[in-house]
Amino acid sequence: SMNINKEKIDLSESKHQTTLFGYESYFHSFVELFKNKKLPNVILLSGEKGLGKSTFVYHFMNYLLSVNEKNKYNFNYLKIEPSNYSYNLIKNNIHPNVFIIESKLYEDGIKIEQLRNSFKFLSKSTYSHNIKIIMIDDAENLNVNSSNALLKALENYNSNTFFFIVNNNPAKILNTIKSRAIEFKIFFKFSEKIKILE
């Protein structure tokens, strides 16, 4: 039988998870902030790996982008509707308003080219909405060059651009990046973890 590396599967699966568990209070807080135009433009989500931080970002992204679309985000049940237009574009990495940087499964670290492409994205105009979202997954894998490139991007964006930086290892992320972001430490009590797993 083929030996499948679980880590690798988990990495690619967060964008396919259509139900979000355990994040009700975080989600409602983010929606409130957004509605009141107080959502920080640079958000750092820190916490141990496997808590669903990336899944949370994908869901919030869908909430923002599907607002005027058919089968928009189901806010009451924190569910993505699989037939939603934005969801399918994001799943295939072709949404014009979204740029995702993740550690490539077989490479070590996040490469500077990935960040350079994100600058091209920042300077392009978007179609439907004027929101732009850049998500950086596994930010602890940024090397020095890519960290510096990210810092440049963080100095240079407009008010409709949101960066979501997902970080699994606080010791490995540059303080300069931390200082430009509002950090949300994601933490679940043991009892909450049990409920999420169920």
Short mmCIF file of C-alpha atoms in Angstrom, two decimals:
data_model
loop_
_atom_site.label_atom_id
_atom_site.label_comp_id
_atom_site.label_asym_id
_atom_site.label_seq_id
_atom_site.Cartn_x
_atom_site.Cartn_y
_atom_site.Cartn_z
CA SER A 1 0.00 0.00 0.00
CA MET A 2 1.10 3.52 -0.67
CA ASN A 3 2.47 5.38 2.30
CA ILE A 4 0.66 8.71 2.41
CA ASN A 5 2.20 11.51 4.41
CA LYS A 6 -0.55 12.93 6.61
CA GLU A 7 1.17 16.31 6.99
CA LYS A 8 1.03 16.83 3.24
CA ILE A 9 -2.63 15.97 3.03
CA ASP A 10 -3.53 18.35 5.85
CA LEU A 11 -1.71 21.20 4.15
CA SER A 12 -3.74 20.99 0.99
CA GLU A 13 -7.03 20.21 2.65
CA SER A 14 -7.81 23.37 4.58
CA LYS A 15 -9.18 25.06 1.46
CA HIS A 16 -11.55 22.12 0.87
CA GLN A 17 -13.11 22.09 4.32
CA THR A 18 -16.57 23.55 3.90
CA THR A 19 -17.54 23.49 7.58
CA LEU A 20 -15.73 25.45 10.27
CA PHE A 21 -15.68 24.06 13.81
CA GLY A 22 -14.88 25.84 17.06
CA TYR A 23 -14.33 29.31 15.63
CA GLU A 24 -17.78 30.84 16.22
CA SER A 25 -16.60 33.59 18.54
CA TYR A 26 -13.53 34.44 16.43
CA PHE A 27 -15.67 34.51 13.29
CA HIS A 28 -18.34 36.75 14.78
CA SER A 29 -15.68 39.13 16.11
CA PHE A 30 -14.00 39.39 12.71
CA VAL A 31 -17.33 40.03 10.97
CA GLU A 32 -18.17 42.78 13.49
CA LEU A 33 -14.77 44.40 12.99
CA PHE A 34 -15.19 44.25 9.23
CA LYS A 35 -18.70 45.71 9.30
CA ASN A 36 -17.49 48.57 11.48
CA LYS A 37 -14.52 49.16 9.17
CA LYS A 38 -12.14 48.26 11.99
CA LEU A 39 -10.70 45.02 10.67
CA PRO A 40 -6.90 45.34 10.78
CA ASN A 41 -5.28 45.20 7.34
CA VAL A 42 -2.52 42.93 8.57
CA ILE A 43 -3.66 40.04 10.73
CA LEU A 44 -1.31 37.51 12.25
CA LEU A 45 -2.99 34.30 13.40
CA SER A 46 -0.71 32.43 15.77
CA GLY A 47 -1.20 29.10 17.45
CA GLU A 48 -0.13 25.49 17.30
CA LYS A 49 -0.38 23.67 13.98
CA GLY A 50 -3.58 21.77 13.30
CA LEU A 51 -6.02 24.10 15.06
CA GLY A 52 -7.71 25.07 11.80
CA LYS A 53 -6.28 28.60 11.46
CA SER A 54 -6.01 28.31 7.67
CA THR A 55 -9.50 26.85 7.39
CA PHE A 56 -10.74 29.83 9.39
CA VAL A 57 -9.09 32.23 6.92
CA TYR A 58 -10.59 30.41 3.92
CA HIS A 59 -14.04 30.67 5.49
CA PHE A 60 -13.70 34.33 6.35
CA MET A 61 -12.43 34.98 2.84
CA ASN A 62 -15.50 33.28 1.41
CA TYR A 63 -17.73 35.33 3.69
CA LEU A 64 -16.16 38.54 2.36
CA LEU A 65 -16.12 37.59 -1.31
CA SER A 66 -19.42 35.76 -1.71
CA VAL A 67 -21.59 38.52 -0.24
CA ASN A 68 -23.26 39.40 -3.56
CA GLU A 69 -23.06 35.95 -5.08
CA LYS A 70 -25.44 33.03 -5.32
CA ASN A 71 -25.01 30.48 -2.53
CA LYS A 72 -23.15 32.98 -0.41
CA TYR A 73 -21.46 32.06 2.85
CA ASN A 74 -23.81 30.50 5.39
CA PHE A 75 -23.09 32.66 8.40
CA ASN A 76 -25.49 30.88 10.76
CA TYR A 77 -23.83 27.51 10.34
CA LEU A 78 -20.31 28.70 9.40
CA LYS A 79 -20.49 26.75 6.18
CA ILE A 80 -19.18 27.37 2.68
CA GLU A 81 -21.67 26.41 -0.02
CA PRO A 82 -19.70 24.09 -2.35
CA SER A 83 -21.42 25.47 -5.47
CA ASN A 84 -20.41 29.06 -4.67
CA TYR A 85 -18.54 30.86 -7.45
CA SER A 86 -15.79 32.43 -5.28
CA TYR A 87 -15.22 29.17 -3.40
CA ASN A 88 -14.55 27.33 -6.65
CA LEU A 89 -12.20 30.01 -7.93
CA ILE A 90 -10.24 30.00 -4.66
CA LYS A 91 -10.12 26.20 -4.61
CA ASN A 92 -8.51 26.29 -8.06
CA ASN A 93 -6.22 29.20 -7.17
CA ILE A 94 -7.72 31.48 -9.83
CA HIS A 95 -9.69 34.06 -7.83
CA PRO A 96 -8.72 37.51 -9.13
CA ASN A 97 -9.02 39.08 -5.65
CA VAL A 98 -7.05 36.46 -3.74
CA PHE A 99 -3.37 35.63 -3.63
CA ILE A 100 -2.27 32.64 -1.58
CA ILE A 101 1.33 31.96 -0.60
CA GLU A 102 1.96 28.59 0.98
CA SER A 103 5.01 26.48 1.49
CA LYS A 104 5.09 24.35 -1.60
CA LEU A 105 4.61 20.80 -0.42
CA TYR A 106 7.96 19.54 -1.65
CA GLU A 107 10.15 22.59 -1.25
CA ASP A 108 11.69 23.96 1.87
CA GLY A 109 10.36 27.33 2.79
CA ILE A 110 8.51 30.12 1.07
CA LYS A 111 10.41 31.44 -1.91
CA ILE A 112 11.03 35.07 -2.76
CA GLU A 113 9.43 34.57 -6.21
CA GLN A 114 6.11 33.79 -4.54
CA LEU A 115 6.26 37.14 -2.77
CA ARG A 116 7.37 39.03 -5.86
CA ASN A 117 4.30 37.65 -7.64
CA SER A 118 2.18 38.93 -4.78
CA PHE A 119 3.44 42.49 -5.47
CA LYS A 120 2.29 42.19 -9.08
CA PHE A 121 -1.04 41.11 -7.70
CA LEU A 122 -1.20 44.09 -5.34
CA SER A 123 -0.68 46.52 -8.18
CA LYS A 124 -3.32 44.93 -10.44
CA SER A 125 -6.88 46.14 -10.26
CA THR A 126 -9.57 43.64 -9.32
CA TYR A 127 -12.91 43.11 -11.00
CA SER A 128 -15.94 42.33 -8.90
CA HIS A 129 -15.12 43.60 -5.43
CA ASN A 130 -12.43 46.03 -4.56
CA ILE A 131 -11.20 43.83 -1.73
CA LYS A 132 -7.83 42.16 -2.11
CA ILE A 133 -6.77 39.34 0.16
CA ILE A 134 -3.28 37.96 0.54
CA MET A 135 -2.94 34.87 2.66
CA ILE A 136 0.44 33.60 3.78
CA ASP A 137 0.22 30.12 5.19
CA ASP A 138 2.95 28.56 7.36
CA ALA A 139 4.66 31.93 7.72
CA GLU A 140 7.30 30.35 9.95
CA ASN A 141 8.78 29.04 6.68
CA LEU A 142 9.57 32.50 5.34
CA ASN A 143 13.32 32.84 4.93
CA VAL A 144 15.17 36.12 5.50
CA ASN A 145 14.78 37.28 1.89
CA SER A 146 11.11 36.47 1.67
CA SER A 147 10.49 38.02 5.10
CA ASN A 148 12.05 41.26 3.91
CA ALA A 149 10.01 41.14 0.72
CA LEU A 150 6.87 40.69 2.82
CA LEU A 151 7.83 43.70 4.94
CA LYS A 152 8.01 45.81 1.78
CA ALA A 153 4.52 44.68 0.80
CA LEU A 154 3.25 45.51 4.29
CA GLU A 155 4.46 49.09 3.89
CA ASN A 156 2.69 49.49 0.62
CA TYR A 157 -0.98 48.61 0.27
CA ASN A 158 -4.32 50.38 0.22
CA SER A 159 -7.17 50.23 2.71
CA ASN A 160 -9.03 47.50 0.81
CA THR A 161 -6.17 45.04 1.04
CA PHE A 162 -6.08 42.47 3.83
CA PHE A 163 -3.14 40.27 4.74
CA PHE A 164 -3.78 37.09 6.71
CA ILE A 165 -0.53 35.64 8.01
CA VAL A 166 -0.90 32.16 9.49
CA ASN A 167 1.90 31.27 11.83
CA ASN A 168 2.51 27.99 13.66
CA ASN A 169 5.77 28.84 15.37
CA PRO A 170 6.09 32.26 17.04
CA ALA A 171 9.83 31.81 17.61
CA LYS A 172 10.44 31.70 13.87
CA ILE A 173 8.68 34.83 12.66
CA LEU A 174 10.49 38.16 12.42
CA ASN A 175 9.61 40.72 15.08
CA THR A 176 9.50 43.36 12.34
CA ILE A 177 6.64 41.45 10.71
CA LYS A 178 4.95 40.96 14.07
CA SER A 179 5.16 44.67 14.80
CA ARG A 180 3.28 45.53 11.58
CA ALA A 181 0.47 43.11 12.31
CA ILE A 182 -2.30 42.77 14.84
CA GLU A 183 -1.77 39.35 16.36
CA PHE A 184 -4.61 37.04 17.30
CA LYS A 185 -3.43 34.11 19.39
CA ILE A 186 -5.67 31.16 18.56
CA PHE A 187 -6.15 28.91 21.54
CA PHE A 188 -8.70 26.24 22.43
CA LYS A 189 -9.30 24.76 25.85
CA PHE A 190 -9.07 20.99 25.99
CA SER A 191 -12.85 20.67 26.25
CA GLU A 192 -13.29 22.81 23.12
CA LYS A 193 -10.81 20.66 21.20
CA ILE A 194 -12.80 17.54 22.10
CA LYS A 195 -15.97 19.21 20.82
CA ILE A 196 -14.28 20.26 17.56
CA LEU A 197 -12.94 16.75 16.98
CA GLU A 198 -16.39 15.26 17.54
#
